Coordinates of C-alpha atoms in Angstrom, one line a residue:
X1 CA 14.8 21.9 28.2
X2 CA 12.0 21.2 25.7
X3 CA 13.0 18.3 23.3
X4 CA 16.6 19.4 23.5
X5 CA 18.0 16.0 24.6
X6 CA 15.0 13.8 23.9
X7 CA 17.0 10.9 22.5
X8 CA 19.6 11.3 25.2
X9 CA 17.0 11.1 27.9
X10 CA 15.4 8.0 26.4
X11 CA 18.7 6.2 26.4
X12 CA 19.5 7.3 29.9
X13 CA 16.1 5.9 31.0
X14 CA 17.2 2.5 29.7
X15 CA 15.4 2.6 26.3
X16 CA 17.4 0.9 23.6
X17 CA 16.7 1.2 19.9
X18 CA 18.3 -1.5 17.9
X19 CA 19.6 -1.1 14.4
X20 CA 20.3 -4.5 13.0
X21 CA 17.5 -6.2 11.2
X22 CA 16.8 -9.9 11.8
X23 CA 16.3 -12.0 8.7
X24 CA 13.0 -13.9 8.9
X25 CA 10.4 -14.9 6.4
X26 CA 8.2 -12.3 4.8
X27 CA 4.5 -12.2 5.9
X28 CA 2.0 -14.0 3.9
X29 CA 0.7 -11.8 1.0
X30 CA -2.8 -10.5 1.5
X31 CA -3.5 -11.6 -2.1
X32 CA -3.1 -15.2 -1.0
X33 CA -6.2 -15.0 1.2
X34 CA -9.6 -14.8 -0.4
X35 CA -11.5 -11.7 0.5
X36 CA -9.1 -10.5 3.2
X37 CA -7.5 -7.1 3.7
X38 CA -4.4 -6.4 5.9
X39 CA -4.3 -3.4 8.2
X40 CA -0.7 -2.5 9.1
X41 CA 1.7 0.4 9.4
X42 CA 4.3 -1.4 7.2
X43 CA 6.9 -4.1 7.2
X44 CA 9.3 -4.4 10.1
X45 CA 12.1 -1.9 9.6
X46 CA 13.8 -1.8 13.0
X47 CA 13.4 -3.1 16.5
X48 CA 12.7 -1.5 19.9
X49 CA 13.0 -2.6 23.5
X50 CA 13.4 -1.3 27.0
X51 CA 16.4 -3.5 27.9
X52 CA 14.5 -5.2 30.7
X53 CA 13.2 -8.7 31.6
X54 CA 9.6 -9.3 32.4
X55 CA 6.3 -8.3 30.6
X56 CA 6.1 -6.7 27.2
X57 CA 2.6 -5.7 25.9
X58 CA 2.1 -3.6 22.7
X59 CA -1.0 -2.6 20.7
X60 CA -2.4 -0.5 18.0
X61 CA -5.9 1.1 17.9
X62 CA -8.3 0.5 15.0
X63 CA -10.6 3.5 14.7
X64 CA -10.9 4.4 11.0
X65 CA -14.6 5.1 10.3
X66 CA -14.3 3.6 6.8
X67 CA -13.7 0.2 8.5
X68 CA -16.8 0.2 10.6
X69 CA -18.6 -3.1 9.9
X70 CA -15.5 -5.0 8.9
X71 CA -14.5 -8.0 11.0
X72 CA -11.1 -8.7 12.6
X73 CA -10.5 -12.4 12.0
X74 CA -6.9 -12.6 13.0
X75 CA -3.4 -11.1 13.6
X76 CA 0.1 -11.6 12.2
X77 CA 2.6 -11.0 15.0
X78 CA 6.2 -10.2 14.0
X79 CA 8.7 -11.9 16.3
X80 CA 12.4 -11.4 16.0
X81 CA 13.3 -14.5 17.9
X82 CA 11.8 -17.3 20.1
X83 CA 14.8 -17.4 22.4
X84 CA 13.9 -16.5 26.0
X85 CA 10.3 -15.7 25.0
X86 CA 7.2 -17.3 26.7
X87 CA 3.6 -16.6 27.2
X88 CA 3.0 -15.2 23.7
X89 CA -0.6 -14.3 23.0
X90 CA -2.5 -12.2 20.5
X91 CA -5.6 -10.4 21.6
X92 CA -8.4 -7.9 20.9
X93 CA -9.9 -5.5 23.5
X94 CA -12.2 -2.5 23.8
X95 CA -10.2 -1.1 26.7
X96 CA -6.6 -1.5 27.9
X97 CA -7.1 -2.8 31.4
X98 CA -4.4 -4.2 33.7
X99 CA -4.9 -6.9 36.4
X100 CA -2.5 -8.9 38.6
X101 CA -2.2 -12.5 37.6
X102 CA 0.4 -14.8 39.2
X103 CA 2.2 -11.8 40.6
X104 CA 2.4 -10.0 37.2
X105 CA 0.5 -7.0 36.0
X106 CA -0.9 -7.9 32.6
X107 CA -3.7 -6.9 30.3
X108 CA -7.0 -8.6 30.5
X109 CA -8.6 -8.5 27.0
X110 CA -12.4 -8.1 27.0
X111 CA -13.0 -9.4 23.4
X112 CA -10.6 -12.3 22.4
X113 CA -7.3 -13.8 23.3
X114 CA -5.3 -16.7 21.8
X115 CA -2.1 -18.3 23.1
X116 CA 0.5 -19.1 20.5
X117 CA 3.9 -20.8 20.4
X118 CA 6.8 -18.2 19.9
X119 CA 8.9 -18.6 16.7
X120 CA 10.9 -16.3 14.5
X121 CA 9.0 -14.5 11.7
X122 CA 5.3 -13.6 11.4
X123 CA 3.0 -15.8 13.6
X124 CA -0.6 -16.0 12.4
X125 CA -3.3 -15.9 15.1
X126 CA -6.9 -16.7 14.2
X127 CA -9.8 -15.9 16.5
X128 CA -12.7 -18.4 17.0
X129 CA -15.2 -15.6 16.4
X130 CA -14.3 -12.7 14.2
X131 CA -14.9 -9.3 15.9
X132 CA -16.9 -6.6 14.1
X133 CA -15.4 -3.1 14.2
X134 CA -17.7 -0.4 15.6
X135 CA -17.4 3.3 15.7
X136 CA -15.9 3.1 19.2
X137 CA -12.8 1.4 17.9
X138 CA -10.8 -1.6 19.0
X139 CA -7.3 -2.3 20.3
X140 CA -5.3 -5.2 18.7
X141 CA -2.2 -6.3 20.4
X142 CA 0.1 -9.0 21.7
X143 CA 1.9 -9.9 25.0
X144 CA 4.9 -12.0 25.9
X145 CA 7.5 -12.5 28.7
X146 CA 11.2 -12.0 28.3
X147 CA 13.2 -14.4 30.5
X148 CA 16.3 -13.5 32.4
X149 CA 18.3 -16.0 30.4
X150 CA 17.7 -14.0 27.2
X151 CA 20.8 -11.8 27.3
X152 CA 21.2 -11.7 23.5
X153 CA 17.6 -10.6 23.0
X154 CA 17.9 -7.9 25.7
X155 CA 20.7 -6.2 23.7
X156 CA 18.9 -6.4 20.4
X157 CA 15.2 -5.6 21.4
X158 CA 12.2 -7.7 20.6
X159 CA 9.5 -5.3 19.2
X160 CA 9.3 -4.9 15.4
X161 CA 8.5 -1.4 14.3
X162 CA 7.8 0.3 10.9
X163 CA 9.0 3.6 9.6
X164 CA 5.6 5.3 9.8
X165 CA 4.1 7.8 12.2
X166 CA 0.6 7.6 13.6
X167 CA -0.7 8.6 17.0
X168 CA -2.6 5.3 17.3
X169 CA 0.2 3.1 16.0
X170 CA 2.2 2.1 19.1
X171 CA 0.8 1.6 22.7
X172 CA 3.1 -0.1 25.2
X173 CA 3.1 -1.6 28.7
X174 CA 6.1 -3.2 30.4
X175 CA 7.0 -4.5 33.9
X176 CA 9.3 -1.6 34.8
X177 CA 9.7 1.3 32.3
X178 CA 6.0 1.7 31.3
X179 CA 4.0 0.4 34.3
X180 CA 0.8 1.9 32.9
X181 CA -0.3 1.7 29.3
X182 CA 1.4 4.5 27.4
X183 CA 0.7 6.0 23.9
X184 CA 4.3 5.6 22.8
X185 CA 3.6 6.8 19.2
X186 CA 2.3 10.1 20.4
X187 CA 5.1 10.7 22.9
X188 CA 8.0 9.4 20.8
X189 CA 6.8 9.6 17.2
X190 CA 10.3 9.3 15.7
X191 CA 10.4 5.6 16.8
X192 CA 7.6 4.6 14.4
X193 CA 4.7 2.3 14.7
X194 CA 4.2 -1.4 15.4
X195 CA 4.7 -3.8 12.4
X196 CA 1.7 -5.8 13.6
X197 CA -0.7 -7.0 10.9
X198 CA -4.5 -7.1 11.4
X199 CA -6.5 -9.4 9.1
X200 CA -9.9 -7.9 8.1
X201 CA -12.7 -9.3 6.0
X202 CA -16.4 -8.7 5.3
X203 CA -18.5 -5.7 6.0
X204 CA -17.8 -2.8 3.7
X205 CA -14.7 -4.3 2.1
X206 CA -14.8 -4.9 -1.6
X207 CA -12.4 -6.8 -3.9
X208 CA -11.4 -3.9 -6.1
X209 CA -11.5 -0.5 -4.4
X210 CA -9.3 2.5 -4.1
X211 CA -9.5 6.1 -3.1
X212 CA -7.8 9.3 -4.2
X213 CA -5.4 10.6 -1.5
X214 CA -4.0 13.7 -3.1
X215 CA -3.3 15.5 -6.4
X216 CA -0.7 18.2 -6.6
X217 CA -1.2 21.2 -8.9
X218 CA 0.0 20.5 -12.4
X219 CA 2.4 22.8 -14.3
X220 CA 3.3 22.4 -17.9
X221 CA 4.9 24.1 -20.9
X222 CA 3.0 25.3 -23.9
X223 CA 2.6 22.6 -26.5
X224 CA 3.5 19.8 -24.1
X225 CA 1.2 17.2 -22.6
X226 CA 0.6 18.1 -18.9
X227 CA 1.5 15.1 -16.6
X228 CA -0.9 14.8 -13.7
X229 CA 0.3 13.1 -10.5
X230 CA -2.4 11.3 -8.4
X231 CA -1.8 9.4 -5.2
X232 CA -4.2 6.4 -4.8
X233 CA -4.7 4.2 -1.7
X234 CA -5.9 0.6 -1.7
X235 CA -9.2 -0.1 0.0
X236 CA -9.8 -3.5 -1.6
X237 CA -9.1 -7.2 -0.8
X238 CA -7.1 -7.5 -4.0
X239 CA -3.9 -5.8 -5.0
X240 CA -4.1 -2.9 -7.5
X241 CA -2.5 -3.5 -10.9
X242 CA -4.3 -0.7 -12.8
X243 CA -6.7 2.1 -12.2
X244 CA -9.2 3.7 -14.6
X245 CA -10.0 7.4 -14.5
X246 CA -12.4 9.9 -16.2
X247 CA -11.6 13.6 -16.3
X248 CA -12.8 16.9 -17.6
X249 CA -10.5 19.8 -18.4
X250 CA -11.0 23.0 -20.3
X251 CA -14.2 21.7 -21.8
X252 CA -12.6 18.5 -22.9
X253 CA -13.6 15.1 -21.5
X254 CA -11.3 12.1 -21.5
X255 CA -10.4 8.8 -19.9
X256 CA -7.2 7.2 -18.8
X257 CA -6.2 3.6 -18.1
X258 CA -3.1 3.6 -15.9
X259 CA -1.1 0.4 -15.3
X260 CA 1.1 0.5 -12.2
X261 CA 4.7 -0.6 -12.6
X262 CA 4.5 -2.4 -9.3
X263 CA 1.2 -3.7 -8.0
X264 CA -0.1 -2.2 -4.7
X265 CA -0.7 -5.1 -2.3
X266 CA -4.0 -5.7 -0.5
X267 CA -3.1 -3.6 2.5
X268 CA -5.5 -1.0 3.8
X269 CA -4.5 2.5 2.5
X270 CA -1.2 1.3 1.0
X271 CA -0.4 4.2 -1.4
X272 CA 1.2 4.6 -4.7
X273 CA 1.5 7.6 -7.0
X274 CA 0.3 7.2 -10.6
X275 CA 0.5 9.6 -13.5
X276 CA -1.6 10.2 -16.5
X277 CA -1.3 12.8 -19.3
X278 CA -3.7 15.3 -20.7
X279 CA -3.8 16.5 -24.4
X280 CA -1.2 19.2 -25.4
X281 CA -2.2 22.7 -24.5
X282 CA -1.5 25.4 -27.1
X283 CA -1.6 28.6 -25.0
X284 CA -0.7 29.8 -21.5
X285 CA -3.3 29.9 -18.8
X286 CA -4.8 28.2 -15.8
X287 CA -7.7 25.8 -15.9
X288 CA -9.5 23.4 -13.4
X289 CA -9.1 19.7 -13.8
X290 CA -11.8 17.4 -12.4
X291 CA -11.3 13.7 -12.2
X292 CA -12.9 10.5 -10.9
X293 CA -11.4 7.2 -10.0
X294 CA -13.9 5.0 -11.8
X295 CA -12.3 1.6 -11.9
X296 CA -9.7 -0.6 -10.3
X297 CA -8.2 -3.6 -12.2
X298 CA -10.7 -3.1 -14.9
X299 CA -13.6 -3.5 -12.5
X300 CA -16.0 -0.7 -11.1
X301 CA -14.4 1.0 -8.1
X302 CA -15.9 -0.5 -5.0
X303 CA -14.9 2.5 -2.8
X304 CA -17.8 4.7 -1.7
X305 CA -15.8 7.8 -0.6
X306 CA -12.8 9.7 -1.8
X307 CA -13.1 8.6 -5.4
X308 CA -13.1 12.1 -7.1
X309 CA -11.1 15.3 -6.8
X310 CA -9.9 18.4 -8.6
X311 CA -6.7 20.3 -9.1
X312 CA -5.4 23.2 -11.3
X313 CA -3.4 22.9 -14.5
X314 CA -1.2 26.0 -15.2
X315 CA 0.6 26.3 -18.5
X316 CA 3.6 28.6 -19.1
X317 CA 6.0 29.4 -21.9
X318 CA 8.7 27.9 -19.7
X319 CA 8.9 26.4 -16.2
X320 CA 11.6 27.5 -13.8
X321 CA 13.5 24.8 -11.9
X322 CA 12.7 25.0 -8.2
X323 CA 15.8 24.5 -6.1
X324 CA 14.5 24.0 -2.5
X325 CA 16.8 25.2 0.3
X326 CA 17.4 23.2 3.5
X327 CA 18.4 25.4 6.4
X328 CA 19.8 23.3 9.3
X329 CA 20.2 24.4 13.0
X330 CA 23.1 22.9 14.9
X331 CA 25.9 23.6 17.5
X332 CA 29.3 22.3 18.7
X333 CA 27.7 21.5 22.0
X334 CA 24.9 19.4 20.4
X335 CA 25.9 15.7 20.6
X336 CA 23.2 14.5 18.1
X337 CA 23.7 17.4 15.6
X338 CA 26.5 15.7 13.6
X339 CA 23.8 13.8 11.6
X340 CA 22.6 17.1 10.3
X341 CA 26.1 17.9 8.8
X342 CA 26.2 14.4 7.3
X343 CA 22.7 14.9 5.9
X344 CA 23.8 18.1 4.0
X345 CA 27.0 16.5 2.7
X346 CA 25.2 13.4 1.5
X347 CA 22.6 15.5 -0.3
X348 CA 25.4 17.5 -2.0
X349 CA 27.0 14.2 -3.1
X350 CA 23.7 12.9 -4.5
X351 CA 22.6 16.2 -6.1
X352 CA 25.7 18.3 -6.7
X353 CA 24.1 20.7 -9.2
X354 CA 20.8 21.5 -7.5
X355 CA 21.0 20.9 -3.7
X356 CA 21.3 24.0 -1.6
X357 CA 21.9 23.5 2.1
X358 CA 23.2 25.7 4.9
X359 CA 23.8 25.5 8.6
X360 CA 23.1 28.0 11.3
X361 CA 25.2 27.5 14.4
X362 CA 23.9 28.4 17.9
X363 CA 25.4 28.2 21.3
X364 CA 23.8 26.1 24.0
X365 CA 20.4 27.7 24.6
X366 CA 18.7 28.5 27.9
X367 CA 15.7 26.7 29.1
X368 CA 13.4 29.1 27.3
X369 CA 15.6 29.6 24.3
X370 CA 15.9 33.3 25.0
X371 CA 19.7 33.4 25.5
X372 CA 22.6 31.3 24.1
X373 CA 26.1 30.4 25.3
X374 CA 29.2 31.4 23.4
X375 CA 29.6 29.6 20.0
X376 CA 32.4 30.6 17.7
X377 CA 30.4 29.8 14.5
X378 CA 27.2 31.6 15.6
X379 CA 26.6 35.0 13.9
X380 CA 22.9 35.4 14.9
X381 CA 20.1 33.9 17.0
X382 CA 17.5 35.8 15.1
X383 CA 16.6 32.8 13.0
X384 CA 14.1 32.8 10.1
X385 CA 12.2 30.0 11.7
X386 CA 11.3 28.9 15.3
X387 CA 13.8 26.5 16.7
X388 CA 13.0 24.7 20.0
X389 CA 15.2 21.6 19.7
X390 CA 18.4 20.5 18.0
X391 CA 19.2 19.3 15.4
X392 CA 16.3 20.5 13.2
X393 CA 15.9 22.0 9.8
X394 CA 13.4 23.8 7.6
X395 CA 12.7 23.2 3.9
X396 CA 12.0 26.5 2.1
X397 CA 11.2 27.9 5.6
X398 CA 7.8 26.2 5.4
X399 CA 8.3 22.6 6.6
X400 CA 10.3 21.6 9.7
X401 CA 12.0 18.3 9.5
X402 CA 15.0 16.3 10.7
X403 CA 18.1 17.2 8.5
X404 CA 19.1 13.6 8.1
X405 CA 16.0 11.4 8.8
X406 CA 13.4 13.7 7.3
X407 CA 10.1 12.4 8.6
X408 CA 11.3 8.8 8.7
X409 CA 12.3 7.1 11.9
X410 CA 15.7 7.2 13.6
X411 CA 18.8 6.1 11.5
X412 CA 17.0 6.3 8.2
X413 CA 18.2 8.7 5.5
X414 CA 14.9 10.2 4.6
X415 CA 15.6 13.9 3.9
X416 CA 16.2 13.2 0.2
X417 CA 12.7 12.1 -0.5
X418 CA 11.3 15.2 1.2
X419 CA 13.6 17.5 -0.6
X420 CA 12.8 16.0 -4.0
X421 CA 9.1 16.3 -3.3
X422 CA 9.5 20.0 -2.3
X423 CA 11.5 20.7 -5.5
X424 CA 8.3 19.8 -7.5
X425 CA 6.6 23.0 -6.1
X426 CA 6.0 25.8 -8.6
X427 CA 8.7 28.5 -8.8
X428 CA 7.5 31.8 -10.4
X429 CA 10.9 32.8 -11.7
X430 CA 14.2 31.5 -13.0
X431 CA 17.0 32.7 -10.6
X432 CA 20.6 33.3 -11.7
X433 CA 23.5 34.5 -9.7
X434 CA 27.0 35.9 -10.4
X435 CA 29.5 36.3 -7.6
X436 CA 32.8 38.2 -7.6
X437 CA 35.6 38.7 -5.1
X438 CA 37.5 41.9 -5.2
X439 CA 41.2 41.8 -6.0
X440 CA 42.1 42.6 -2.4
X441 CA 39.8 39.7 -1.3
X442 CA 37.9 42.0 1.0
X443 CA 34.5 42.5 -0.8
X444 CA 32.0 40.0 -2.1
X445 CA 29.6 41.2 -4.8
X446 CA 26.5 39.2 -5.8
X447 CA 24.4 40.1 -8.8
X448 CA 21.1 38.2 -9.2
X449 CA 19.0 38.1 -12.3
X450 CA 15.4 36.9 -12.3
X451 CA 13.1 36.0 -15.1
X452 CA 9.5 35.7 -14.0
X453 CA 7.1 33.6 -16.1
X454 CA 4.1 35.6 -15.0
X455 CA 3.2 39.3 -15.0
X456 CA 3.2 40.8 -11.5
X457 CA 2.0 44.0 -10.0
X458 CA 2.4 45.0 -6.3
X459 CA 3.8 41.6 -5.6
X460 CA 5.1 40.2 -2.2
X461 CA 8.5 38.9 -3.5
X462 CA 11.8 40.0 -2.0
X463 CA 15.4 38.9 -2.3
X464 CA 17.7 37.8 0.6
X465 CA 21.4 37.0 0.4
X466 CA 23.3 34.6 2.6
X467 CA 27.1 34.4 2.9
X468 CA 28.2 30.9 3.5
X469 CA 31.6 29.5 4.5
X470 CA 32.6 26.2 2.8
X471 CA 35.4 25.3 5.1
X472 CA 36.0 26.4 8.7
X473 CA 38.4 24.8 11.2
X474 CA 40.1 25.5 14.5
X475 CA 41.8 23.1 16.9
X476 CA 39.9 24.6 19.8
X477 CA 36.5 23.8 18.2
X478 CA 35.5 20.4 19.5
X479 CA 32.3 18.9 18.1
X480 CA 30.3 16.9 20.7
X481 CA 29.3 13.5 19.3
X482 CA 26.9 10.9 20.6
X483 CA 27.3 8.4 17.8
X484 CA 30.5 6.9 19.1
X485 CA 29.3 3.4 20.0
X486 CA 26.1 3.5 18.0
X487 CA 25.1 0.9 15.3
X488 CA 22.7 0.7 12.5
X489 CA 23.5 4.0 10.8
X490 CA 24.0 4.2 7.0
X491 CA 27.6 4.2 5.7
X492 CA 27.7 8.0 5.3
X493 CA 27.7 8.3 9.2
X494 CA 30.9 6.2 9.6
X495 CA 33.1 9.2 10.3
X496 CA 31.0 10.0 13.5
X497 CA 30.2 6.5 14.5
X498 CA 33.9 5.8 14.8
X499 CA 35.0 9.3 15.6
X500 CA 34.9 9.5 19.4
X501 CA 33.0 11.7 21.8
X502 CA 34.7 14.9 21.0
X503 CA 35.9 15.5 17.4
X504 CA 37.9 17.9 15.3
X505 CA 35.9 18.4 12.2
X506 CA 35.9 20.8 9.2
X507 CA 32.7 22.7 9.2
X508 CA 31.1 23.3 5.8
X509 CA 28.1 25.3 4.5
X510 CA 28.0 27.5 7.6
X511 CA 26.0 30.7 7.2
X512 CA 28.1 33.5 8.6
X513 CA 26.3 36.7 7.3
X514 CA 23.2 37.8 5.5
X515 CA 21.6 40.8 3.9
X516 CA 18.4 40.4 5.9
X517 CA 16.4 37.8 7.6
X518 CA 13.1 38.1 5.6
X519 CA 14.3 39.7 2.4
X520 CA 15.3 43.2 1.3
X521 CA 12.4 45.6 0.8
X522 CA 12.5 47.1 -2.6
X523 CA 15.0 44.6 -4.0
X524 CA 12.6 43.9 -6.9
X525 CA 10.5 46.4 -8.8
X526 CA 6.8 46.6 -7.9
X527 CA 5.7 45.8 -11.5
X528 CA 7.3 42.9 -13.3
X529 CA 6.6 41.7 -16.8
X530 CA 7.0 38.0 -17.7
X531 CA 10.3 37.2 -19.4
X532 CA 11.8 40.6 -18.9
X533 CA 14.9 40.2 -16.7
X534 CA 15.2 42.1 -13.5
X535 CA 18.5 42.4 -11.6
X536 CA 19.7 43.3 -8.2
X537 CA 23.2 43.7 -6.6
X538 CA 24.3 43.1 -3.0
X539 CA 27.7 43.7 -1.6
X540 CA 29.4 42.9 1.7
X541 CA 32.7 43.8 3.2
X542 CA 34.4 40.7 4.6
X543 CA 36.0 42.8 7.4
X544 CA 32.5 43.3 8.8
X545 CA 31.7 39.6 8.9
X546 CA 32.0 38.6 12.6
X547 CA 30.4 36.1 15.0
X548 CA 28.0 37.0 17.8
X549 CA 31.0 37.9 20.0
X550 CA 32.5 40.3 17.4
X551 CA 35.3 38.0 16.4
X552 CA 36.3 37.7 12.7
X553 CA 34.9 34.5 11.2
X554 CA 36.1 34.5 7.6
X555 CA 39.2 32.2 7.3
X556 CA 39.6 31.9 3.5
X557 CA 37.8 34.3 1.2
X558 CA 38.2 31.9 -1.7
X559 CA 36.2 29.3 0.3
X560 CA 32.9 31.3 0.5
X561 CA 29.8 31.2 -1.6
X562 CA 26.6 33.2 -1.8
X563 CA 23.0 32.0 -1.7
X564 CA 20.2 34.2 -3.0
X565 CA 16.7 33.5 -1.9
X566 CA 13.4 34.6 -3.6
X567 CA 11.0 35.0 -0.6
X568 CA 7.3 35.5 -0.5
X569 CA 7.2 38.1 2.3
X570 CA 3.5 37.4 3.1
X571 CA 4.2 33.7 4.1
X572 CA 8.0 33.7 4.7
X573 CA 8.2 30.9 2.0
X574 CA 11.3 30.6 -0.1
X575 CA 9.9 30.0 -3.6
X576 CA 13.3 29.6 -5.3
X577 CA 17.0 29.8 -4.6
X578 CA 20.4 29.7 -6.3
X579 CA 24.0 29.6 -5.2
X580 CA 27.4 30.5 -6.7
X581 CA 31.0 30.8 -5.7
X582 CA 33.3 33.8 -6.4
X583 CA 34.1 33.8 -10.1
X584 CA 30.9 31.8 -11.0
X585 CA 27.9 32.9 -13.0
X586 CA 24.9 30.5 -13.2
X587 CA 23.3 32.6 -16.0
X588 CA 25.6 31.1 -18.7
X589 CA 24.0 27.7 -18.7
X590 CA 23.3 25.2 -21.4
X591 CA 20.2 26.2 -23.4
X592 CA 18.8 22.7 -23.0
X593 CA 18.1 23.5 -19.3
X594 CA 15.7 26.2 -20.3
X595 CA 14.2 25.3 -23.7
X596 CA 10.9 23.5 -24.0
X597 CA 10.0 21.1 -26.8
X598 CA 8.0 23.9 -28.5
X599 CA 9.7 27.1 -29.7
X600 CA 10.4 29.5 -26.9
X601 CA 12.8 32.5 -27.2
X602 CA 15.9 32.9 -25.1
X603 CA 18.7 35.5 -25.0
X604 CA 22.5 35.0 -25.2
X605 CA 22.6 34.1 -21.5
X606 CA 20.0 31.3 -21.9
X607 CA 17.4 33.4 -20.1
X608 CA 13.8 33.2 -21.4
X609 CA 12.4 36.3 -23.0
X610 CA 9.2 37.3 -24.6
X611 CA 8.7 36.7 -28.4
X612 CA 8.6 40.4 -29.2
X613 CA 11.9 41.3 -27.4
X614 CA 14.5 42.6 -29.8
X615 CA 18.0 41.4 -30.2
X616 CA 19.8 38.1 -30.8
X617 CA 17.6 35.2 -29.9
X618 CA 17.6 31.4 -29.8
X619 CA 14.8 28.9 -30.2
X620 CA 14.6 25.1 -30.2
X621 CA 12.1 23.4 -32.4
X622 CA 10.3 20.2 -31.7
X623 CA 13.1 18.1 -33.3
X624 CA 15.6 19.5 -30.8
X625 CA 17.5 21.8 -33.2
X626 CA 18.6 25.2 -31.8
X627 CA 18.1 28.1 -34.2
X628 CA 19.8 31.5 -33.8
X629 CA 18.1 34.6 -35.2
X630 CA 17.9 38.4 -34.9
X631 CA 14.6 39.7 -33.6
X632 CA 13.5 43.2 -34.7
X633 CA 11.0 43.3 -31.8
X634 CA 7.9 43.1 -34.0

């Protein structure tokens, strides 16, 4: 079954992934070495091993065209322990070739090889003759033997890895499990890349150099200074303490000198996000911003590529808050799925007002994912996104990710960073939701109110409603759990790490019904004017809410809530969302959540309206004071 039990199969094959981190000295800072730049995937975050004695050989491949002409003068090899380790050597080679030496199949480097004494920490290797990088690339790696006496090391794994993914970041050869050189990073990307450090110097490398990696579109409110986020990457042999920029925007030229709160070390492509502000903009509209990274540390930028870029700056009367939704896919049968439930719970704990997360349950799928076994919490297999392994999740139906780890490696709580980044995306409308439960507790009614900040005609937006159960439990529902004897997980996983192989758990945030998969056609008018509220109502009879087998699934009507999604029907993207429980209305919210620092009009419910709309209105002036007035509509 494709990817379904990928981690289970790895463990069954004898691959162990250790969680405890050894305490050893930090590597030498690249700033301590004159004119040298470090190429690495990051500090050691975790350890990996195959649980076997014999040969271990690992490597990375250097093939970045911007490094052609630079010279490899040495390596820094991260070693967890010297116990039971022998034959340690660092090497460079154009090809990964194996040969039999003294009865062992080992790599024969064709460029350079240096024997070193094993010890804990980073071991620096210097080559007699630095090797110049060419367009054909180069492998940098190290080899060692694990003795049979090293029982402790076998249970804790010897290879240091970093929480980064790159297809050239982890090649491996061992005596038994990987008898041929294998691109481990490509096959098992969630394990990360080697924490090996390569020491570079000369060639195209300059002391002060940086490139622009990315710039997100900038959104701002009328009268405020737009804040531009720019990600820069170090390309120099000195750390970055400040960057200098020039920009042109709306006919205005300017410069910015940005000091970084924490210096970026002299590590190739080590990234940091910097911000700079533009002058206040007095009216709504969209303009192009062009910028150039002209200096690093007060010196001319030594980078020759990637130093300029452009983005858009859009200014509105108010900016809706984007609440990204995380939709997780799970099942009682899935032994590794509990981390998804924990991921959602932990996100709710950290972001109780804004996080929206739901779970779709599915029975055990067939090999081609065309049919599913019985699952009491499953109400559909017509999912809004493609699902070919479990657990998985989708952010705003646009980005697939692990519901606990995000894009970080195993055991790391990385979903928060991805979700926060996604919440920065532009939302075209404020979304409010009011939910009621009938007196007989048989009908749920949801009324959504949207305030768009742009005028729309023949737009692609639709609304979709999800009915979500906050607490479902039955003694016959046993959750399969593979984390029984696992170690190294964050504290939030303790319930499952100590819970046993089969567990009774309360299931929360389970999607049990919906209005439609991709949005209700006609749920919004074809023509929409900015700041003129539009409303829509959806109703569902709880007697009709059943699982895929036709069995009632609602246990307690008071423990339900509704999620409304604003969907772009052309892309399937959820551009905003809101949730509410019966008896709640999100529209009656503090005005501070909506008001900008410049006067913008809002109605009695705190919803933004146009300046010419009649009725009782509120504004807040630049000093923060809220003023109530009656607008005649003129």
